[in-house]
PDB file of C-alpha atoms in Angstrom:
ATOM      1  CA  UNK A   1      18.614 -11.394  34.219  1.00 53.00           C
ATOM      2  CA  UNK A   2      15.476 -13.458  34.844  1.00 53.00           C
ATOM      3  CA  UNK A   3      13.583 -10.401  36.090  1.00 62.00           C
ATOM      4  CA  UNK A   4      14.650  -8.465  32.999  1.00 63.00           C
ATOM      5  CA  UNK A   5      13.384 -11.290  30.769  1.00 60.00           C
ATOM      6  CA  UNK A   6      10.025 -11.252  32.543  1.00 64.00           C
ATOM      7  CA  UNK A   7       9.905  -7.448  32.257  1.00 79.00           C
ATOM      8  CA  UNK A   8      10.530  -7.460  28.500  1.00 78.00           C
ATOM      9  CA  UNK A   9       7.964 -10.202  27.911  1.00 82.00           C
ATOM     10  CA  UNK A  10       5.382  -8.409  30.051  1.00 87.00           C
ATOM     11  CA  UNK A  11       5.980  -5.106  28.268  1.00 89.00           C
ATOM     12  CA  UNK A  12       5.401  -6.823  24.937  1.00 89.00           C
ATOM     13  CA  UNK A  13       2.176  -8.371  26.224  1.00 90.00           C
ATOM     14  CA  UNK A  14       0.986  -4.969  27.469  1.00 92.00           C
ATOM     15  CA  UNK A  15       1.668  -3.420  24.061  1.00 92.00           C
ATOM     16  CA  UNK A  16      -0.162  -6.254  22.321  1.00 92.00           C
ATOM     17  CA  UNK A  17      -3.152  -5.930  24.652  1.00 93.00           C
ATOM     18  CA  UNK A  18      -3.305  -2.237  23.755  1.00 93.00           C
ATOM     19  CA  UNK A  19      -3.166  -3.087  20.047  1.00 91.00           C
ATOM     20  CA  UNK A  20      -5.974  -5.614  20.442  1.00 92.00           C
ATOM     21  CA  UNK A  21      -8.029  -3.028  22.341  1.00 93.00           C
ATOM     22  CA  UNK A  22      -7.548  -0.478  19.537  1.00 90.00           C
ATOM     23  CA  UNK A  23      -8.588  -3.072  16.969  1.00 89.00           C
ATOM     24  CA  UNK A  24     -11.797  -3.843  18.850  1.00 91.00           C
ATOM     25  CA  UNK A  25     -12.489  -0.153  19.518  1.00 91.00           C
ATOM     26  CA  UNK A  26     -12.161   0.591  15.794  1.00 88.00           C
ATOM     27  CA  UNK A  27     -14.564  -2.214  15.008  1.00 89.00           C
ATOM     28  CA  UNK A  28     -17.052  -1.026  17.636  1.00 92.00           C
ATOM     29  CA  UNK A  29     -16.973   2.549  16.333  1.00 90.00           C
ATOM     30  CA  UNK A  30     -17.800   1.352  12.822  1.00 87.00           C
ATOM     31  CA  UNK A  31     -20.568  -0.909  14.129  1.00 90.00           C
ATOM     32  CA  UNK A  32     -22.010   2.034  16.066  1.00 93.00           C
ATOM     33  CA  UNK A  33     -22.041   4.052  12.839  1.00 89.00           C
ATOM     34  CA  UNK A  34     -23.845   1.248  11.030  1.00 89.00           C
ATOM     35  CA  UNK A  35     -26.361   1.005  13.863  1.00 92.00           C
ATOM     36  CA  UNK A  36     -26.957   4.766  13.697  1.00 92.00           C
ATOM     37  CA  UNK A  37     -27.587   4.495   9.965  1.00 88.00           C
ATOM     38  CA  UNK A  38     -29.972   1.593  10.468  1.00 89.00           C
ATOM     39  CA  UNK A  39     -32.000   3.101  13.315  1.00 92.00           C
ATOM     40  CA  UNK A  40     -32.080   6.573  11.752  1.00 91.00           C
ATOM     41  CA  UNK A  41     -33.388   5.233   8.453  1.00 89.00           C
ATOM     42  CA  UNK A  42     -36.009   3.152  10.267  1.00 91.00           C
ATOM     43  CA  UNK A  43     -37.231   6.059  12.389  1.00 92.00           C
ATOM     44  CA  UNK A  44     -37.140   8.500   9.486  1.00 90.00           C
ATOM     45  CA  UNK A  45     -39.081   6.067   7.300  1.00 91.00           C
ATOM     46  CA  UNK A  46     -41.710   5.648  10.022  1.00 93.00           C
ATOM     47  CA  UNK A  47     -42.081   9.421  10.398  1.00 93.00           C
ATOM     48  CA  UNK A  48     -42.187   9.936   6.619  1.00 91.00           C
ATOM     49  CA  UNK A  49     -44.763   7.168   6.168  1.00 94.00           C
ATOM     50  CA  UNK A  50     -46.994   8.454   8.946  1.00 96.00           C
ATOM     51  CA  UNK A  51     -46.797  11.982   7.575  1.00 95.00           C
ATOM     52  CA  UNK A  52     -47.422  10.899   3.964  1.00 95.00           C
ATOM     53  CA  UNK A  53     -50.351   8.700   4.925  1.00 96.00           C
ATOM     54  CA  UNK A  54     -51.834  11.571   6.904  1.00 97.00           C
ATOM     55  CA  UNK A  55     -51.456  13.897   3.916  1.00 96.00           C
ATOM     56  CA  UNK A  56     -53.023  11.285   1.625  1.00 96.00           C
ATOM     57  CA  UNK A  57     -55.959  10.865   3.964  1.00 96.00           C
ATOM     58  CA  UNK A  58     -56.440  14.611   4.208  1.00 97.00           C
ATOM     59  CA  UNK A  59     -56.220  15.188   0.444  1.00 95.00           C
ATOM     60  CA  UNK A  60     -58.539  12.239  -0.219  1.00 94.00           C
ATOM     61  CA  UNK A  61     -61.187  13.707   2.063  1.00 95.00           C
ATOM     62  CA  UNK A  62     -61.130  16.989   0.172  1.00 93.00           C
ATOM     63  CA  UNK A  63     -61.157  15.264  -3.226  1.00 88.00           C
ATOM     64  CA  UNK A  64     -64.329  13.417  -2.260  1.00 88.00           C
ATOM     65  CA  UNK A  65     -66.128  16.620  -1.410  1.00 84.00           C
ATOM     66  CA  UNK A  66     -68.755  17.907  -3.783  1.00 76.00           C
ATOM     67  CA  UNK A  67     -69.788  21.459  -4.585  1.00 68.00           C
ATOM     68  CA  UNK A  68     -73.454  21.307  -5.617  1.00 61.00           C
ATOM     69  CA  UNK A  69     -73.518  25.006  -6.406  1.00 60.00           C
ATOM     70  CA  UNK A  70     -70.806  24.685  -9.043  1.00 60.00           C
ATOM     71  CA  UNK A  71     -71.904  23.571 -12.478  1.00 61.00           C
ATOM     72  CA  UNK A  72     -70.207  20.651 -14.218  1.00 59.00           C
ATOM     73  CA  UNK A  73     -69.006  22.901 -17.033  1.00 60.00           C
ATOM     74  CA  UNK A  74     -67.410  25.265 -14.564  1.00 58.00           C
ATOM     75  CA  UNK A  75     -65.582  22.395 -12.930  1.00 55.00           C
ATOM     76  CA  UNK A  76     -63.752  21.660 -16.188  1.00 59.00           C
ATOM     77  CA  UNK A  77     -63.108  25.272 -17.073  1.00 58.00           C
ATOM     78  CA  UNK A  78     -59.424  25.983 -16.608  1.00 55.00           C
ATOM     79  CA  UNK A  79     -60.323  29.541 -15.687  1.00 60.00           C
ATOM     80  CA  UNK A  80     -62.283  28.250 -12.707  1.00 67.00           C
ATOM     81  CA  UNK A  81     -60.666  27.649  -9.282  1.00 77.00           C
ATOM     82  CA  UNK A  82     -62.154  24.178  -9.047  1.00 79.00           C
ATOM     83  CA  UNK A  83     -59.871  22.366 -11.556  1.00 78.00           C
ATOM     84  CA  UNK A  84     -56.877  24.193 -10.063  1.00 82.00           C
ATOM     85  CA  UNK A  85     -57.843  23.051  -6.571  1.00 85.00           C
ATOM     86  CA  UNK A  86     -58.488  19.510  -7.772  1.00 85.00           C
ATOM     87  CA  UNK A  87     -55.140  19.393  -9.560  1.00 87.00           C
ATOM     88  CA  UNK A  88     -53.410  20.627  -6.404  1.00 91.00           C
ATOM     89  CA  UNK A  89     -55.043  17.891  -4.303  1.00 93.00           C
ATOM     90  CA  UNK A  90     -54.189  15.201  -6.849  1.00 92.00           C
ATOM     91  CA  UNK A  91     -50.591  16.444  -6.952  1.00 94.00           C
ATOM     92  CA  UNK A  92     -50.509  16.321  -3.164  1.00 95.00           C
ATOM     93  CA  UNK A  93     -51.674  12.696  -3.301  1.00 95.00           C
ATOM     94  CA  UNK A  94     -48.893  11.862  -5.760  1.00 94.00           C
ATOM     95  CA  UNK A  95     -46.229  13.546  -3.656  1.00 93.00           C
ATOM     96  CA  UNK A  96     -47.475  11.709  -0.571  1.00 94.00           C
ATOM     97  CA  UNK A  97     -47.332   8.399  -2.425  1.00 94.00           C
ATOM     98  CA  UNK A  98     -43.808   9.248  -3.536  1.00 90.00           C
ATOM     99  CA  UNK A  99     -42.870   9.722   0.122  1.00 90.00           C
ATOM    100  CA  UNK A 100     -44.337   6.321   0.980  1.00 92.00           C
ATOM    101  CA  UNK A 101     -42.355   4.712  -1.836  1.00 89.00           C
ATOM    102  CA  UNK A 102     -39.234   6.452  -0.560  1.00 87.00           C
ATOM    103  CA  UNK A 103     -39.788   4.823   2.835  1.00 88.00           C
ATOM    104  CA  UNK A 104     -39.303   1.426   1.200  1.00 87.00           C
ATOM    105  CA  UNK A 105     -36.070   2.705  -0.309  1.00 84.00           C
ATOM    106  CA  UNK A 106     -34.802   3.575   3.157  1.00 85.00           C
ATOM    107  CA  UNK A 107     -35.349  -0.036   4.132  1.00 84.00           C
ATOM    108  CA  UNK A 108     -33.937  -1.548   0.934  1.00 84.00           C
ATOM    109  CA  UNK A 109     -30.911   0.728   0.522  1.00 82.00           C
ATOM    110  CA  UNK A 110     -29.940   1.632   4.089  1.00 84.00           C
ATOM    111  CA  UNK A 111     -31.580  -0.276   6.918  1.00 85.00           C
ATOM    112  CA  UNK A 112     -31.262  -3.839   5.643  1.00 87.00           C
ATOM    113  CA  UNK A 113     -27.797  -3.393   4.050  1.00 85.00           C
ATOM    114  CA  UNK A 114     -26.536  -1.825   7.300  1.00 86.00           C
ATOM    115  CA  UNK A 115     -27.765  -4.853   9.223  1.00 88.00           C
ATOM    116  CA  UNK A 116     -26.066  -7.199   6.743  1.00 88.00           C
ATOM    117  CA  UNK A 117     -22.797  -5.269   6.807  1.00 88.00           C
ATOM    118  CA  UNK A 118     -22.691  -5.301  10.603  1.00 89.00           C
ATOM    119  CA  UNK A 119     -23.181  -9.056  10.641  1.00 90.00           C
ATOM    120  CA  UNK A 120     -20.336  -9.460   8.140  1.00 89.00           C
ATOM    121  CA  UNK A 121     -18.132  -7.177  10.222  1.00 88.00           C
ATOM    122  CA  UNK A 122     -18.731  -9.289  13.329  1.00 90.00           C
ATOM    123  CA  UNK A 123     -17.552 -12.347  11.415  1.00 90.00           C
ATOM    124  CA  UNK A 124     -14.560 -10.442  10.050  1.00 88.00           C
ATOM    125  CA  UNK A 125     -13.625  -9.223  13.534  1.00 91.00           C
ATOM    126  CA  UNK A 126     -13.524 -12.780  14.854  1.00 92.00           C
ATOM    127  CA  UNK A 127     -11.201 -13.807  12.030  1.00 91.00           C
ATOM    128  CA  UNK A 128      -8.968 -10.779  12.619  1.00 90.00           C
ATOM    129  CA  UNK A 129      -8.827 -11.337  16.387  1.00 92.00           C
ATOM    130  CA  UNK A 130      -7.925 -14.995  15.905  1.00 94.00           C
ATOM    131  CA  UNK A 131      -5.236 -14.056  13.395  1.00 93.00           C
ATOM    132  CA  UNK A 132      -3.829 -11.259  15.573  1.00 93.00           C
ATOM    133  CA  UNK A 133      -3.765 -13.532  18.627  1.00 94.00           C
ATOM    134  CA  UNK A 134      -1.831 -16.116  16.633  1.00 95.00           C
ATOM    135  CA  UNK A 135       0.831 -13.735  15.317  1.00 94.00           C
ATOM    136  CA  UNK A 136       1.146 -12.020  18.699  1.00 94.00           C
ATOM    137  CA  UNK A 137       1.786 -15.394  20.335  1.00 94.00           C
ATOM    138  CA  UNK A 138       4.415 -16.159  17.697  1.00 94.00           C
ATOM    139  CA  UNK A 139       6.145 -12.835  18.403  1.00 94.00           C
ATOM    140  CA  UNK A 140       6.052 -13.541  22.135  1.00 92.00           C
ATOM    141  CA  UNK A 141       7.763 -16.886  21.549  1.00 93.00           C
ATOM    142  CA  UNK A 142      10.427 -15.153  19.455  1.00 93.00           C
ATOM    143  CA  UNK A 143      11.076 -12.652  22.249  1.00 92.00           C
ATOM    144  CA  UNK A 144      11.265 -15.471  24.797  1.00 91.00           C
ATOM    145  CA  UNK A 145      13.791 -17.319  22.625  1.00 92.00           C
ATOM    146  CA  UNK A 146      15.804 -14.113  22.319  1.00 92.00           C
ATOM    147  CA  UNK A 147      15.792 -13.613  26.090  1.00 90.00           C
ATOM    148  CA  UNK A 148      16.882 -17.217  26.641  1.00 91.00           C
ATOM    149  CA  UNK A 149      19.679 -16.856  24.091  1.00 92.00           C
ATOM    150  CA  UNK A 150      20.851 -13.625  25.697  1.00 90.00           C
ATOM    151  CA  UNK A 151      20.795 -15.215  29.165  1.00 90.00           C
ATOM    152  CA  UNK A 152      22.785 -18.219  27.956  1.00 91.00           C
ATOM    153  CA  UNK A 153      25.316 -15.977  26.206  1.00 91.00           C
ATOM    154  CA  UNK A 154      25.816 -13.795  29.285  1.00 92.00           C
ATOM    155  CA  UNK A 155      26.220 -16.831  31.553  1.00 91.00           C
ATOM    156  CA  UNK A 156      28.759 -18.567  29.295  1.00 91.00           C
ATOM    157  CA  UNK A 157      30.632 -15.288  28.792  1.00 89.00           C
ATOM    158  CA  UNK A 158      30.803 -14.717  32.544  1.00 91.00           C
ATOM    159  CA  UNK A 159      32.044 -18.256  33.063  1.00 88.00           C
ATOM    160  CA  UNK A 160      34.684 -17.863  30.344  1.00 86.00           C
ATOM    161  CA  UNK A 161      35.758 -14.546  31.843  1.00 86.00           C
ATOM    162  CA  UNK A 162      36.152 -16.136  35.266  1.00 86.00           C
ATOM    163  CA  UNK A 163      38.231 -18.991  33.827  1.00 82.00           C
ATOM    164  CA  UNK A 164      40.421 -16.514  31.911  1.00 80.00           C
ATOM    165  CA  UNK A 165      41.044 -14.518  35.063  1.00 81.00           C
ATOM    166  CA  UNK A 166      41.929 -17.667  36.974  1.00 78.00           C
ATOM    167  CA  UNK A 167      44.293 -18.754  34.210  1.00 72.00           C
ATOM    168  CA  UNK A 168      45.990 -15.357  34.239  1.00 73.00           C
ATOM    169  CA  UNK A 169      46.428 -15.536  37.989  1.00 72.00           C
ATOM    170  CA  UNK A 170      47.836 -19.065  37.797  1.00 68.00           C
ATOM    171  CA  UNK A 171      50.227 -18.055  35.063  1.00 62.00           C
ATOM    172  CA  UNK A 172      51.641 -15.273  37.206  1.00 63.00           C
ATOM    173  CA  UNK A 173      51.837 -17.311  40.424  1.00 62.00           C
ATOM    174  CA  UNK A 174      55.154 -18.708  41.672  1.00 52.00           C
ATOM    175  CA  UNK A 175      55.854 -22.205  42.864  1.00 48.00           C
ATOM    176  CA  UNK A 176      54.884 -22.718  46.464  1.00 52.00           C
ATOM    177  CA  UNK A 177      56.768 -24.808  48.960  1.00 44.00           C
ATOM    178  CA  UNK A 178      54.491 -27.795  48.467  1.00 47.00           C
ATOM    179  CA  UNK A 179      54.108 -27.648  44.666  1.00 53.00           C
ATOM    180  CA  UNK A 180      56.248 -29.260  42.053  1.00 58.00           C
ATOM    181  CA  UNK A 181      56.790 -27.833  38.613  1.00 60.00           C
ATOM    182  CA  UNK A 182      55.168 -30.920  37.044  1.00 62.00           C
ATOM    183  CA  UNK A 183      51.989 -30.605  39.094  1.00 63.00           C
ATOM    184  CA  UNK A 184      51.807 -26.928  38.227  1.00 57.00           C
ATOM    185  CA  UNK A 185      52.194 -27.696  34.533  1.00 64.00           C
ATOM    186  CA  UNK A 186      49.439 -30.312  34.721  1.00 69.00           C
ATOM    187  CA  UNK A 187      47.138 -27.827  36.415  1.00 63.00           C
ATOM    188  CA  UNK A 188      48.006 -25.248  33.782  1.00 66.00           C
ATOM    189  CA  UNK A 189      47.179 -27.663  30.951  1.00 69.00           C
ATOM    190  CA  UNK A 190      43.825 -28.463  32.549  1.00 77.00           C
ATOM    191  CA  UNK A 191      43.068 -24.793  33.055  1.00 71.00           C
ATOM    192  CA  UNK A 192      43.972 -23.963  29.470  1.00 77.00           C
ATOM    193  CA  UNK A 193      41.704 -26.745  28.238  1.00 79.00           C
ATOM    194  CA  UNK A 194      38.934 -25.452  30.471  1.00 80.00           C
ATOM    195  CA  UNK A 195      39.485 -21.908  29.223  1.00 79.00           C
ATOM    196  CA  UNK A 196      39.427 -23.058  25.603  1.00 84.00           C
ATOM    197  CA  UNK A 197      36.204 -24.983  26.216  1.00 86.00           C
ATOM    198  CA  UNK A 198      34.531 -22.002  27.930  1.00 85.00           C
ATOM    199  CA  UNK A 199      35.671 -19.625  25.200  1.00 85.00           C
ATOM    200  CA  UNK A 200      34.268 -21.977  22.576  1.00 88.00           C
ATOM    201  CA  UNK A 201      30.930 -22.219  24.386  1.00 88.00           C
ATOM    202  CA  UNK A 202      30.809 -18.443  24.842  1.00 89.00           C
ATOM    203  CA  UNK A 203      31.548 -17.866  21.157  1.00 90.00           C
ATOM    204  CA  UNK A 204      28.910 -20.398  20.131  1.00 92.00           C
ATOM    205  CA  UNK A 205      26.360 -18.837  22.507  1.00 91.00           C
ATOM    206  CA  UNK A 206      27.228 -15.371  21.196  1.00 92.00           C
ATOM    207  CA  UNK A 207      26.743 -16.443  17.574  1.00 93.00           C
ATOM    208  CA  UNK A 208      23.437 -18.094  18.441  1.00 93.00           C
ATOM    209  CA  UNK A 209      22.315 -14.959  20.271  1.00 92.00           C
ATOM    210  CA  UNK A 210      23.241 -12.692  17.354  1.00 94.00           C
ATOM    211  CA  UNK A 211      21.359 -14.931  14.913  1.00 94.00           C
ATOM    212  CA  UNK A 212      18.340 -15.003  17.220  1.00 93.00           C
ATOM    213  CA  UNK A 213      18.541 -11.214  17.610  1.00 94.00           C
ATOM    214  CA  UNK A 214      18.572 -10.721  13.827  1.00 95.00           C
ATOM    215  CA  UNK A 215      15.623 -13.097  13.441  1.00 94.00           C
ATOM    216  CA  UNK A 216      13.730 -11.323  16.239  1.00 93.00           C
ATOM    217  CA  UNK A 217      14.302  -7.914  14.646  1.00 94.00           C
ATOM    218  CA  UNK A 218      13.096  -9.233  11.288  1.00 96.00           C
ATOM    219  CA  UNK A 219      10.066 -10.817  12.967  1.00 95.00           C
ATOM    220  CA  UNK A 220       9.242  -7.579  14.776  1.00 93.00           C
ATOM    221  CA  UNK A 221       9.596  -5.528  11.578  1.00 95.00           C
ATOM    222  CA  UNK A 222       7.268  -7.897   9.738  1.00 95.00           C
ATOM    223  CA  UNK A 223       4.788  -7.769  12.618  1.00 94.00           C
ATOM    224  CA  UNK A 224       4.572  -3.963  12.688  1.00 93.00           C
ATOM    225  CA  UNK A 225       5.035  -3.191   8.990  1.00 94.00           C
ATOM    226  CA  UNK A 226       3.028  -6.030   7.453  1.00 94.00           C
ATOM    227  CA  UNK A 227       1.039  -8.281   9.792  1.00 93.00           C
ATOM    228  CA  UNK A 228      -0.471  -5.620  12.051  1.00 91.00           C
ATOM    229  CA  UNK A 229      -1.156  -3.242   9.150  1.00 90.00           C
ATOM    230  CA  UNK A 230      -2.937  -5.950   7.156  1.00 90.00           C
ATOM    231  CA  UNK A 231      -5.069  -6.972  10.118  1.00 89.00           C
ATOM    232  CA  UNK A 232      -6.082  -3.377  10.849  1.00 85.00           C
ATOM    233  CA  UNK A 233      -7.012  -2.991   7.186  1.00 83.00           C
ATOM    234  CA  UNK A 234      -8.900  -6.267   7.352  1.00 81.00           C
ATOM    235  CA  UNK A 235     -11.188  -4.966  10.070  1.00 78.00           C
ATOM    236  CA  UNK A 236     -11.819  -1.689   8.236  1.00 72.00           C
ATOM    237  CA  UNK A 237     -15.151  -1.015   6.615  1.00 59.00           C
ATOM    238  CA  UNK A 238     -14.524  -2.762   3.308  1.00 62.00           C
ATOM    239  CA  UNK A 239     -17.979  -4.267   3.699  1.00 58.00           C
ATOM    240  CA  UNK A 240     -19.319  -0.720   3.496  1.00 60.00           C
ATOM    241  CA  UNK A 241     -19.044  -1.147  -0.258  1.00 63.00           C
ATOM    242  CA  UNK A 242     -22.191  -3.236   0.073  1.00 61.00           C
ATOM    243  CA  UNK A 243     -24.011  -0.060   1.069  1.00 63.00           C
ATOM    244  CA  UNK A 244     -25.003   1.836  -2.082  1.00 58.00           C
ATOM    245  CA  UNK A 245     -23.475   5.214  -1.216  1.00 59.00           C
ATOM    246  CA  UNK A 246     -24.889   6.842  -4.346  1.00 53.00           C
ATOM    247  CA  UNK A 247     -28.375   5.770  -3.325  1.00 54.00           C
ATOM    248  CA  UNK A 248     -27.727   7.078   0.190  1.00 60.00           C
ATOM    249  CA  UNK A 249     -26.742  10.496  -1.174  1.00 59.00           C
ATOM    250  CA  UNK A 250     -29.666  10.431  -3.586  1.00 54.00           C
ATOM    251  CA  UNK A 251     -32.114   9.705  -0.772  1.00 58.00           C
ATOM    252  CA  UNK A 252     -30.713  12.604   1.203  1.00 61.00           C
ATOM    253  CA  UNK A 253     -31.014  14.965  -1.760  1.00 56.00           C
ATOM    254  CA  UNK A 254     -34.544  13.773  -2.445  1.00 55.00           C
ATOM    255  CA  UNK A 255     -35.478  14.648   1.115  1.00 56.00           C
ATOM    256  CA  UNK A 256     -34.040  18.132   0.645  1.00 45.00           C
ATOM    257  CA  UNK A 257     -35.871  18.657  -2.653  1.00 47.00           C
ATOM    258  CA  UNK A 258     -39.175  17.495  -1.205  1.00 53.00           C
ATOM    259  CA  UNK A 259     -38.846  19.813   1.761  1.00 49.00           C
ATOM    260  CA  UNK A 260     -37.885  22.834  -0.375  1.00 46.00           C
TER     261      UNK A 260
END
């Protein structure tokens, strides 16, 4: 019985360790996603900025060039290639500046919020782990109490059964040569009292065990249907709401439009 109690308790602990591992793995996966978002936005912003600054520098060099052979009037004539070329270079400068501005948006809308959200998630994980550890310990204590109640019930029931068997044997036995009817009656009264006492203890232990079993089942149902579910939800990416998803999509679309 003792080995069975240890086995049940150990099985529960193994299940709870697995649940804790899943909780932490879920958290780590979400943190890895946040880190990917942060590092990607940083690297993309650096590439975009370097490219845009290079384009600006290139366009600026060509804007500063002079064409001595082209008259001033021709430079303002819309039919001339010069104003078209100048407008193209100026537009290129504007697009490049827009890219540089977009790099700041990557920082403001993705990189920094991702860092903040990850920090908040680390704090939330600690709270969830502490809470899960507490309720798991409470469930372990309930299971231990149940095992103790079952052990006590089985022991008292076995004792009562043994006393009942002895009483039945005594009731069927005949007087021996060295026994008097009075002494046999006294022994029978004592045995009946002992049997009544054992039966009472067994009944009491059985009732206690059944109550403990009902409480343990209710505790286990609450643990799986409410406590564990709420904790798993608590560690989910609710903090992701701090990341402006619309801005994230908009930045992605802007990149597509600029490259098209």
